PDB file of C-alpha atoms in Angstrom:
ATOM      1  CA  MET A 282     -15.009   9.430  24.446  1.00 71.00           C
ATOM      2  CA  LEU A 283     -14.319   8.043  20.983  1.00 82.00           C
ATOM      3  CA  LEU A 284     -12.386  11.164  19.964  1.00 83.00           C
ATOM      4  CA  SER A 285     -10.337  10.994  23.155  1.00 84.00           C
ATOM      5  CA  LEU A 286      -9.386   7.392  22.414  1.00 85.00           C
ATOM      6  CA  VAL A 287      -8.431   8.262  18.822  1.00 88.00           C
ATOM      7  CA  SER A 288      -6.314  11.188  20.030  1.00 88.00           C
ATOM      8  CA  ARG A 289      -4.627   8.935  22.594  1.00 87.00           C
ATOM      9  CA  ASN A 290      -3.826   6.290  19.944  1.00 85.00           C
ATOM     10  CA  ASN A 291      -2.357   8.896  17.607  1.00 86.00           C
ATOM     11  CA  LYS A 292      -0.105  10.299  20.348  1.00 87.00           C
ATOM     12  CA  VAL A 293       1.051   6.820  21.396  1.00 86.00           C
ATOM     13  CA  PHE A 294       1.990   5.969  17.811  1.00 84.00           C
ATOM     14  CA  PHE A 295       4.039   9.084  17.076  1.00 83.00           C
ATOM     15  CA  ARG A 296       5.721   9.066  20.491  1.00 85.00           C
ATOM     16  CA  ASN A 297       7.005   5.557  19.861  1.00 79.00           C
ATOM     17  CA  LYS A 298       9.809   6.270  17.407  1.00 76.00           C
ATOM     18  CA  LEU A 299      10.640   2.565  17.132  1.00 74.00           C
ATOM     19  CA  LEU A 300       7.063   1.772  16.098  1.00 71.00           C
ATOM     20  CA  VAL A 301       7.151   4.492  13.447  1.00 76.00           C
ATOM     21  CA  PHE A 302      10.500   3.208  12.173  1.00 74.00           C
ATOM     22  CA  PHE A 303       9.351  -0.399  11.832  1.00 69.00           C
ATOM     23  CA  SER A 304       6.152   0.800  10.161  1.00 70.00           C
ATOM     24  CA  LEU A 305       8.338   2.283   7.428  1.00 73.00           C
ATOM     25  CA  LEU A 306      11.014  -0.430   7.372  1.00 70.00           C
ATOM     26  CA  SER A 307       9.661  -2.165   4.263  1.00 68.00           C
ATOM     27  CA  VAL A 308       9.553   1.225   2.531  1.00 75.00           C
ATOM     28  CA  LEU A 309      13.205   1.892   3.386  1.00 74.00           C
ATOM     29  CA  ILE A 310      14.148  -1.565   2.118  1.00 75.00           C
ATOM     30  CA  LEU A 311      12.367  -0.888  -1.185  1.00 74.00           C
ATOM     31  CA  ILE A 312      14.138   2.457  -1.600  1.00 77.00           C
ATOM     32  CA  GLY A 313      17.468   0.762  -0.931  1.00 76.00           C
ATOM     33  CA  LEU A 314      16.815  -2.025  -3.434  1.00 71.00           C
ATOM     34  CA  TYR A 315      15.664   0.513  -6.018  1.00 74.00           C
ATOM     35  CA  ALA A 316      18.792   2.609  -5.614  1.00 70.00           C
ATOM     36  CA  ILE A 317      21.121  -0.415  -5.740  1.00 69.00           C
ATOM     37  CA  PHE A 318      19.790  -2.420  -8.671  1.00 69.00           C
ATOM     38  CA  LEU A 319      16.038  -2.239  -9.427  1.00 73.00           C
ATOM     39  CA  GLN A 320      16.340   1.054 -11.286  1.00 76.00           C
ATOM     40  CA  ASN A 321      19.236  -0.028 -13.529  1.00 78.00           C
ATOM     41  CA  LEU A 322      17.571  -3.376 -14.189  1.00 76.00           C
ATOM     42  CA  GLN A 323      14.428  -1.788 -15.538  1.00 80.00           C
ATOM     43  CA  VAL A 324      16.232   1.005 -17.415  1.00 81.00           C
ATOM     44  CA  ASN A 325      18.363  -1.577 -19.233  1.00 80.00           C
ATOM     45  CA  SER A 326      15.267  -3.621 -20.033  1.00 79.00           C
ATOM     46  CA  ILE A 327      13.459  -0.653 -21.591  1.00 80.00           C
ATOM     47  CA  ALA A 328      16.602   0.316 -23.499  1.00 77.00           C
ATOM     48  CA  GLU A 329      16.320  -2.967 -25.414  1.00 77.00           C
ATOM     49  CA  TYR A 330      13.164  -1.668 -27.102  1.00 78.00           C
ATOM     50  CA  VAL A 331      13.649   2.092 -27.479  1.00 81.00           C
ATOM     51  CA  ALA A 332      16.427   4.671 -27.645  1.00 76.00           C
ATOM     52  CA  VAL A 333      17.873   5.666 -24.269  1.00 74.00           C
ATOM     53  CA  THR A 334      16.543   9.051 -23.116  1.00 79.00           C
ATOM     54  CA  PRO A 335      16.387  10.929 -19.779  1.00 81.00           C
ATOM     55  CA  GLU A 336      12.628  10.236 -19.725  1.00 86.00           C
ATOM     56  CA  ILE A 337      13.312   6.521 -19.107  1.00 87.00           C
ATOM     57  CA  GLU A 338      14.697   7.224 -15.650  1.00 87.00           C
ATOM     58  CA  VAL A 339      11.650   9.341 -14.880  1.00 89.00           C
ATOM     59  CA  LEU A 340       9.328   6.558 -16.051  1.00 90.00           C
ATOM     60  CA  VAL A 341      11.072   3.949 -13.911  1.00 88.00           C
ATOM     61  CA  SER A 342      10.971   6.251 -10.885  1.00 89.00           C
ATOM     62  CA  GLU A 343       7.258   6.885 -11.359  1.00 91.00           C
ATOM     63  CA  TRP A 344       6.721   3.134 -11.598  1.00 91.00           C
ATOM     64  CA  MET A 345       8.581   2.641  -8.327  1.00 89.00           C
ATOM     65  CA  VAL A 346       6.711   5.465  -6.580  1.00 89.00           C
ATOM     66  CA  ALA A 347       3.366   3.754  -7.190  1.00 90.00           C
ATOM     67  CA  GLY A 348       4.533   0.611  -5.407  1.00 88.00           C
ATOM     68  CA  LEU A 349       6.141   2.648  -2.649  1.00 88.00           C
ATOM     69  CA  LEU A 350       2.897   4.445  -1.795  1.00 91.00           C
ATOM     70  CA  SER A 351       0.962   1.163  -1.767  1.00 92.00           C
ATOM     71  CA  ILE A 352       3.394  -0.262   0.771  1.00 89.00           C
ATOM     72  CA  ILE A 353       3.280   2.876   2.954  1.00 89.00           C
ATOM     73  CA  ALA A 354      -0.510   2.565   3.203  1.00 92.00           C
ATOM     74  CA  MET A 355      -0.267  -1.070   4.307  1.00 92.00           C
ATOM     75  CA  SER A 356       2.712  -0.776   6.659  1.00 89.00           C
ATOM     76  CA  ALA A 357       1.571   2.442   8.372  1.00 90.00           C
ATOM     77  CA  THR A 358      -1.930   1.159   9.126  1.00 93.00           C
ATOM     78  CA  LEU A 359      -0.528  -2.157  10.375  1.00 91.00           C
ATOM     79  CA  GLY A 360       1.802  -0.246  12.685  1.00 88.00           C
ATOM     80  CA  VAL A 361      -1.154   1.528  14.293  1.00 90.00           C
ATOM     81  CA  PHE A 362      -2.807  -1.806  15.064  1.00 92.00           C
ATOM     82  CA  GLY A 363       0.370  -2.664  16.933  1.00 89.00           C
ATOM     83  CA  ILE A 364      -0.978  -0.296  19.619  1.00 90.00           C
ATOM     84  CA  TYR A 365      -4.142  -2.405  19.818  1.00 90.00           C
ATOM     85  CA  ILE A 366      -2.129  -5.593  20.332  1.00 90.00           C
ATOM     86  CA  LYS A 367       0.060  -3.935  22.964  1.00 88.00           C
ATOM     87  CA  ASP A 368      -3.013  -2.641  24.805  1.00 85.00           C
ATOM     88  CA  LEU A 369      -4.626  -6.060  24.579  1.00 84.00           C
ATOM     89  CA  GLU A 370      -1.619  -7.866  26.039  1.00 84.00           C
ATOM     90  CA  ALA A 371      -1.060  -5.235  28.746  1.00 81.00           C
ATOM     91  CA  LYS A 372      -4.769  -5.354  29.713  1.00 76.00           C
ATOM     92  CA  THR A 373      -5.063  -1.639  28.927  1.00 76.00           C
ATOM     93  CA  THR A 374      -8.197  -2.385  26.923  1.00 71.00           C
ATOM     94  CA  ALA A 375      -9.779  -3.819  30.069  1.00 65.00           C
ATOM     95  CA  ASP A 376      -8.964  -0.559  31.879  1.00 63.00           C
ATOM     96  CA  PHE A 377     -10.767   1.396  29.169  1.00 70.00           C
ATOM     97  CA  LEU A 378     -13.877  -0.699  29.744  1.00 64.00           C
ATOM     98  CA  VAL A 379     -14.113   0.696  33.266  1.00 71.00           C
ATOM     99  CA  THR A 380     -14.895   4.061  31.681  1.00 72.00           C
ATOM    100  CA  ALA A 381     -17.962   4.921  29.640  1.00 69.00           C
ATOM    101  CA  ALA A 382     -16.317   3.522  26.493  1.00 71.00           C
ATOM    102  CA  SER A 383     -17.832   0.370  25.037  1.00 80.00           C
ATOM    103  CA  ARG A 384     -15.710  -2.384  23.541  1.00 82.00           C
ATOM    104  CA  TYR A 385     -17.095  -1.375  20.143  1.00 84.00           C
ATOM    105  CA  LYS A 386     -15.937   2.240  20.546  1.00 85.00           C
ATOM    106  CA  ILE A 387     -12.518   1.147  21.745  1.00 84.00           C
ATOM    107  CA  GLN A 388     -12.033  -1.047  18.682  1.00 87.00           C
ATOM    108  CA  LEU A 389     -13.397   1.641  16.383  1.00 89.00           C
ATOM    109  CA  SER A 390     -10.873   4.108  17.793  1.00 91.00           C
ATOM    110  CA  TYR A 391      -7.999   1.929  16.542  1.00 91.00           C
ATOM    111  CA  VAL A 392      -9.586   1.712  13.091  1.00 93.00           C
ATOM    112  CA  ILE A 393     -10.065   5.484  12.888  1.00 94.00           C
ATOM    113  CA  SER A 394      -6.511   6.075  14.093  1.00 95.00           C
ATOM    114  CA  SER A 395      -5.179   3.667  11.490  1.00 94.00           C
ATOM    115  CA  PHE A 396      -6.947   5.652   8.782  1.00 95.00           C
ATOM    116  CA  ILE A 397      -5.823   9.066  10.073  1.00 94.00           C
ATOM    117  CA  ILE A 398      -2.193   8.050  10.577  1.00 93.00           C
ATOM    118  CA  GLY A 399      -2.122   5.866   7.468  1.00 92.00           C
ATOM    119  CA  PHE A 400      -3.427   8.641   5.243  1.00 93.00           C
ATOM    120  CA  SER A 401      -1.186  11.283   6.853  1.00 92.00           C
ATOM    121  CA  MET A 402       1.954   9.244   6.251  1.00 90.00           C
ATOM    122  CA  THR A 403       0.843   8.168   2.765  1.00 92.00           C
ATOM    123  CA  PHE A 404       0.010  11.738   1.768  1.00 92.00           C
ATOM    124  CA  ILE A 405       3.371  12.995   3.040  1.00 89.00           C
ATOM    125  CA  GLY A 406       4.978  10.185   1.046  1.00 88.00           C
ATOM    126  CA  PHE A 407       2.988  11.256  -2.012  1.00 91.00           C
ATOM    127  CA  ILE A 408       4.220  14.859  -1.760  1.00 92.00           C
ATOM    128  CA  CYS A 409       7.818  13.717  -1.244  1.00 88.00           C
ATOM    129  CA  CYS A 410       7.559  11.378  -4.253  1.00 88.00           C
ATOM    130  CA  GLU A 411       6.195  14.167  -6.444  1.00 91.00           C
ATOM    131  CA  ILE A 412       9.063  16.444  -5.426  1.00 90.00           C
ATOM    132  CA  PHE A 413      11.522  13.625  -6.173  1.00 88.00           C
ATOM    133  CA  ILE A 414      10.043  13.016  -9.630  1.00 90.00           C
ATOM    134  CA  VAL A 415      10.258  16.717 -10.507  1.00 91.00           C
ATOM    135  CA  SER A 416      13.829  16.921  -9.165  1.00 89.00           C
ATOM    136  CA  ILE A 417      15.012  14.267 -11.662  1.00 86.00           C
ATOM    137  CA  GLY A 418      13.370  16.009 -14.637  1.00 88.00           C
ATOM    138  CA  GLY A 419       9.797  14.764 -14.451  1.00 88.00           C
ATOM    139  CA  GLU A 420       6.630  16.824 -14.372  1.00 90.00           C
ATOM    140  CA  TRP A 421       4.069  17.525 -11.684  1.00 92.00           C
ATOM    141  CA  LEU A 422       0.894  15.534 -12.067  1.00 93.00           C
ATOM    142  CA  SER A 423      -1.913  17.516 -13.645  1.00 92.00           C
ATOM    143  CA  PRO A 424      -4.645  18.690 -11.215  1.00 93.00           C
ATOM    144  CA  ILE A 425      -7.001  15.954 -12.441  1.00 95.00           C
ATOM    145  CA  ALA A 426      -4.299  13.257 -12.182  1.00 94.00           C
ATOM    146  CA  MET A 427      -3.379  14.513  -8.718  1.00 94.00           C
ATOM    147  CA  LEU A 428      -6.997  14.267  -7.558  1.00 96.00           C
ATOM    148  CA  LYS A 429      -7.167  10.741  -8.985  1.00 96.00           C
ATOM    149  CA  ALA A 430      -3.986   9.783  -7.133  1.00 95.00           C
ATOM    150  CA  ILE A 431      -5.273  11.196  -3.837  1.00 96.00           C
ATOM    151  CA  GLY A 432      -8.586   9.372  -4.307  1.00 96.00           C
ATOM    152  CA  ILE A 433      -6.715   6.100  -4.894  1.00 96.00           C
ATOM    153  CA  LEU A 434      -4.578   6.742  -1.809  1.00 96.00           C
ATOM    154  CA  ILE A 435      -7.718   7.199   0.295  1.00 96.00           C
ATOM    155  CA  LEU A 436      -9.020   3.864  -0.980  1.00 96.00           C
ATOM    156  CA  ALA A 437      -5.598   2.320  -0.322  1.00 96.00           C
ATOM    157  CA  VAL A 438      -5.626   3.422   3.305  1.00 96.00           C
ATOM    158  CA  VAL A 439      -9.231   2.325   3.908  1.00 96.00           C
ATOM    159  CA  MET A 440      -8.592  -1.077   2.345  1.00 96.00           C
ATOM    160  CA  SER A 441      -5.292  -1.507   4.183  1.00 95.00           C
ATOM    161  CA  SER A 442      -7.052  -0.700   7.461  1.00 95.00           C
ATOM    162  CA  MET A 443      -9.681  -3.347   6.753  1.00 96.00           C
ATOM    163  CA  ILE A 444      -7.080  -5.967   5.775  1.00 95.00           C
ATOM    164  CA  ASN A 445      -4.961  -5.311   8.855  1.00 95.00           C
ATOM    165  CA  LEU A 446      -7.978  -5.140  11.164  1.00 94.00           C
ATOM    166  CA  PHE A 447      -9.103  -8.556   9.985  1.00 95.00           C
ATOM    167  CA  ILE A 448      -5.605  -9.975  10.529  1.00 94.00           C
ATOM    168  CA  VAL A 449      -5.029  -8.553  14.030  1.00 93.00           C
ATOM    169  CA  LEU A 450      -8.381  -9.846  15.293  1.00 92.00           C
ATOM    170  CA  PHE A 451      -6.707 -13.276  15.276  1.00 92.00           C
ATOM    171  CA  ILE A 452      -3.578 -12.053  17.108  1.00 90.00           C
ATOM    172  CA  ASN A 453      -3.274 -11.707  20.882  1.00 86.00           C
ATOM    173  CA  THR A 454       0.443 -11.170  21.592  1.00 90.00           C
ATOM    174  CA  GLU A 455       3.128  -8.718  20.519  1.00 87.00           C
ATOM    175  CA  THR A 456       5.398 -11.612  19.556  1.00 89.00           C
ATOM    176  CA  ALA A 457       2.839 -12.932  17.083  1.00 90.00           C
ATOM    177  CA  PHE A 458       2.238  -9.405  15.802  1.00 89.00           C
ATOM    178  CA  SER A 459       5.959  -8.861  15.197  1.00 86.00           C
ATOM    179  CA  THR A 460       6.075 -12.088  13.209  1.00 88.00           C
ATOM    180  CA  VAL A 461       3.106 -11.012  11.089  1.00 88.00           C
ATOM    181  CA  SER A 462       4.673  -7.576  10.526  1.00 86.00           C
ATOM    182  CA  THR A 463       7.934  -9.137   9.368  1.00 82.00           C
ATOM    183  CA  ILE A 464       6.190 -11.526   6.979  1.00 84.00           C
ATOM    184  CA  SER A 465       3.940  -8.751   5.682  1.00 84.00           C
ATOM    185  CA  GLY A 466       6.857  -6.414   5.014  1.00 77.00           C
ATOM    186  CA  THR A 467       8.719  -9.158   3.165  1.00 78.00           C
ATOM    187  CA  LEU A 468       5.815 -10.299   0.998  1.00 84.00           C
ATOM    188  CA  LEU A 469       4.364  -6.915   0.077  1.00 86.00           C
ATOM    189  CA  GLY A 470       7.079  -6.088  -2.447  1.00 82.00           C
ATOM    190  CA  PHE A 471       6.646  -9.421  -4.207  1.00 83.00           C
ATOM    191  CA  LEU A 472       2.835  -9.463  -4.140  1.00 86.00           C
ATOM    192  CA  CYS A 473       2.684  -5.961  -5.570  1.00 86.00           C
ATOM    193  CA  GLY A 474       5.052  -6.917  -8.407  1.00 82.00           C
ATOM    194  CA  ILE A 475       7.758  -4.492  -7.324  1.00 82.00           C
ATOM    195  CA  TYR A 476      10.870  -6.557  -6.647  1.00 81.00           C
ATOM    196  CA  VAL A 477      10.591  -8.764  -9.729  1.00 79.00           C
ATOM    197  CA  PRO A 478       8.950  -7.944 -13.119  1.00 80.00           C
ATOM    198  CA  MET A 479       5.655  -9.733 -13.651  1.00 84.00           C
ATOM    199  CA  ALA A 480       6.916 -11.249 -16.921  1.00 80.00           C
ATOM    200  CA  VAL A 481       9.606 -13.382 -15.257  1.00 82.00           C
ATOM    201  CA  LEU A 482       7.340 -14.802 -12.556  1.00 84.00           C
ATOM    202  CA  PRO A 483       5.691 -18.237 -12.844  1.00 86.00           C
ATOM    203  CA  THR A 484       2.052 -18.230 -13.933  1.00 86.00           C
ATOM    204  CA  ALA A 485       0.887 -19.337 -10.481  1.00 88.00           C
ATOM    205  CA  VAL A 486       2.665 -16.406  -8.816  1.00 88.00           C
ATOM    206  CA  GLN A 487       1.246 -13.974 -11.366  1.00 89.00           C
ATOM    207  CA  SER A 488      -2.244 -15.293 -10.584  1.00 89.00           C
ATOM    208  CA  ALA A 489      -1.620 -14.777  -6.863  1.00 90.00           C
ATOM    209  CA  ILE A 490      -0.602 -11.168  -7.549  1.00 91.00           C
ATOM    210  CA  HIS A 491      -3.703 -10.626  -9.679  1.00 92.00           C
ATOM    211  CA  PHE A 492      -5.875 -11.658  -6.728  1.00 91.00           C
ATOM    212  CA  PHE A 493      -3.913  -9.735  -4.097  1.00 93.00           C
ATOM    213  CA  PRO A 494      -5.994  -6.600  -3.314  1.00 94.00           C
ATOM    214  CA  VAL A 495      -3.072  -4.240  -2.606  1.00 93.00           C
ATOM    215  CA  SER A 496      -1.548  -4.971  -6.026  1.00 94.00           C
ATOM    216  CA  HIS A 497      -4.613  -3.396  -7.642  1.00 95.00           C
ATOM    217  CA  ILE A 498      -3.882  -0.170  -5.772  1.00 95.00           C
ATOM    218  CA  THR A 499      -0.368  -0.341  -7.223  1.00 94.00           C
ATOM    219  CA  VAL A 500      -1.755  -0.836 -10.730  1.00 95.00           C
ATOM    220  CA  LEU A 501      -4.157   2.092 -10.376  1.00 95.00           C
ATOM    221  CA  LEU A 502      -1.368   4.360  -9.133  1.00 95.00           C
ATOM    222  CA  ARG A 503       1.021   3.218 -11.868  1.00 94.00           C
ATOM    223  CA  ASP A 504      -1.574   4.107 -14.472  1.00 93.00           C
ATOM    224  CA  VAL A 505      -1.829   7.645 -13.064  1.00 95.00           C
ATOM    225  CA  PHE A 506       1.875   8.259 -12.471  1.00 94.00           C
ATOM    226  CA  THR A 507       3.342   6.766 -15.652  1.00 93.00           C
ATOM    227  CA  ALA A 508       0.759   7.818 -18.277  1.00 90.00           C
ATOM    228  CA  GLN A 509       2.652  10.851 -19.606  1.00 90.00           C
ATOM    229  CA  SER A 510       6.114   9.272 -19.436  1.00 90.00           C
ATOM    230  CA  ILE A 511       5.034   6.137 -21.293  1.00 90.00           C
ATOM    231  CA  GLU A 512       3.745   8.281 -24.146  1.00 88.00           C
ATOM    232  CA  LYS A 513       7.100  10.100 -24.327  1.00 88.00           C
ATOM    233  CA  VAL A 514       9.387   7.087 -23.929  1.00 86.00           C
ATOM    234  CA  PHE A 515       7.501   4.853 -26.350  1.00 86.00           C
ATOM    235  CA  ALA A 516       6.505   7.492 -28.904  1.00 82.00           C
ATOM    236  CA  GLY A 517       6.457   5.624 -32.209  1.00 76.00           C
ATOM    237  CA  TYR A 518       6.858   2.277 -30.423  1.00 77.00           C
ATOM    238  CA  GLU A 519       3.265   1.695 -29.296  1.00 77.00           C
ATOM    239  CA  LEU A 520       3.575  -2.086 -29.545  1.00 79.00           C
ATOM    240  CA  TYR A 521       6.514  -2.049 -27.162  1.00 86.00           C
ATOM    241  CA  ALA A 522       4.537   0.225 -24.838  1.00 86.00           C
ATOM    242  CA  LYS A 523       1.915  -2.469 -24.330  1.00 86.00           C
ATOM    243  CA  THR A 524       4.613  -5.101 -23.804  1.00 86.00           C
ATOM    244  CA  TYR A 525       6.231  -2.934 -21.154  1.00 88.00           C
ATOM    245  CA  LYS A 526       2.918  -2.294 -19.384  1.00 90.00           C
ATOM    246  CA  VAL A 527       2.105  -5.987 -19.182  1.00 90.00           C
ATOM    247  CA  ASP A 528       5.630  -7.116 -18.276  1.00 88.00           C
ATOM    248  CA  TYR A 529       5.983  -4.590 -15.469  1.00 88.00           C
ATOM    249  CA  GLY A 530       2.462  -4.687 -14.094  1.00 88.00           C
ATOM    250  CA  VAL A 531       1.307  -1.265 -15.242  1.00 91.00           C
ATOM    251  CA  ILE A 532      -1.709  -3.170 -16.534  1.00 92.00           C
ATOM    252  CA  TYR A 533      -2.837  -6.714 -15.798  1.00 93.00           C
ATOM    253  CA  GLU A 534      -3.428  -9.199 -18.571  1.00 89.00           C
ATOM    254  CA  ILE A 535      -5.514 -12.182 -17.454  1.00 87.00           C
ATOM    255  CA  ASP A 536      -6.180 -15.005 -19.914  1.00 83.00           C
ATOM    256  CA  GLY A 537      -5.324 -12.715 -22.815  1.00 82.00           C
ATOM    257  CA  SER A 538      -7.658  -9.920 -21.699  1.00 88.00           C
ATOM    258  CA  ILE A 539      -6.548  -6.579 -20.271  1.00 90.00           C
ATOM    259  CA  LEU A 540      -8.063  -5.816 -16.879  1.00 91.00           C
ATOM    260  CA  SER A 541      -9.519  -2.311 -16.911  1.00 92.00           C
ATOM    261  CA  SER A 542      -8.956   0.294 -14.186  1.00 93.00           C
ATOM    262  CA  LEU A 543     -12.673   0.083 -13.406  1.00 95.00           C
ATOM    263  CA  MET A 544     -12.363  -3.625 -12.622  1.00 95.00           C
ATOM    264  CA  SER A 545      -9.395  -2.971 -10.335  1.00 95.00           C
ATOM    265  CA  LEU A 546     -11.386  -0.248  -8.609  1.00 95.00           C
ATOM    266  CA  LEU A 547     -14.372  -2.564  -8.118  1.00 96.00           C
ATOM    267  CA  PHE A 548     -12.051  -5.256  -6.765  1.00 96.00           C
ATOM    268  CA  VAL A 549     -10.683  -2.813  -4.180  1.00 96.00           C
ATOM    269  CA  LEU A 550     -14.170  -1.651  -3.150  1.00 96.00           C
ATOM    270  CA  SER A 551     -15.373  -5.243  -2.872  1.00 96.00           C
ATOM    271  CA  THR A 552     -12.398  -6.095  -0.662  1.00 96.00           C
ATOM    272  CA  ILE A 553     -13.219  -3.194   1.660  1.00 96.00           C
ATOM    273  CA  ILE A 554     -16.852  -4.265   1.997  1.00 96.00           C
ATOM    274  CA  VAL A 555     -16.145  -7.983   2.424  1.00 96.00           C
ATOM    275  CA  LEU A 556     -13.313  -7.592   4.949  1.00 96.00           C
ATOM    276  CA  GLY A 557     -15.180  -4.872   6.853  1.00 94.00           C
ATOM    277  CA  THR A 558     -18.182  -7.203   7.190  1.00 95.00           C
ATOM    278  CA  LEU A 559     -16.061 -10.217   8.143  1.00 95.00           C
ATOM    279  CA  SER A 560     -14.137  -8.176  10.719  1.00 94.00           C
ATOM    280  CA  ALA A 561     -17.397  -7.052  12.338  1.00 91.00           C
ATOM    281  CA  LEU A 562     -18.602 -10.673  12.514  1.00 93.00           C
ATOM    282  CA  VAL A 563     -15.294 -11.936  13.940  1.00 91.00           C
ATOM    283  CA  PHE A 564     -15.224  -9.131  16.500  1.00 87.00           C
ATOM    284  CA  ARG A 565     -18.789  -9.866  17.604  1.00 86.00           C
ATOM    285  CA  ARG A 566     -18.075 -13.578  17.888  1.00 85.00           C
ATOM    286  CA  LYS A 567     -14.814 -12.978  19.770  1.00 77.00           C
ATOM    287  CA  TYR A 568     -16.377 -10.723  22.396  1.00 72.00           C
ATOM    288  CA  LYS A 569     -19.972 -11.877  22.596  1.00 66.00           C
TER     289      LYS A 569
END
């Protein structure tokens, strides 16, 4: 029964072209902003420190790709939970309860669907981004780097599913869900340090980004994607390389200390565990 529910959710999502579109709307906005001014802004900033080379454009594109994939994971999984809200408001969930499916299995089916669809769309985005990077003169990620990136994407989708599950458990109408989706799409770019360089943000905003779980996925992906390009662009300018990493959120500096990739990874895992546990408790309390 669980597999049937998951299959049904997947079909409903992909049949609803409008739902798919709005799930990717924040991604399209980011691509548009990047093409219009974000790319030139960062290229000009780097050019103040080092000689202008074709590798700079590749570096900036790799930096953007990391944020793009983080947003896809969040927006795609949130879109799937839109099916849950629609079913809830239309009383479809109550119809499912007439069958052998328990309320727990019904809810679990949405979570599983969010992971399957979220990872599928994120992985497709990853392949498209890799092709784009190579097309502008970059290099394919090494096999080890590619495995690291895929592993991070899996964590991104799982964490995004847990974050969105926790949020939608407090939503009961499509109107409220649309509002949350709009706010989420708007804030994601800022809270992942994509629209504006970290260096120009107030300290309070930087602290908020440091504690925003999805931003740590962005940092982990930036580390994987930009490693080779940073070495090329800043060859002989290692001091400027660190400045660039901190200013543009390739690494996080908190109270003068650099946050390691391991700490970001632990933060992501902790978020998954905590929100998964809280969601289970909220669900049990809501339907006891």
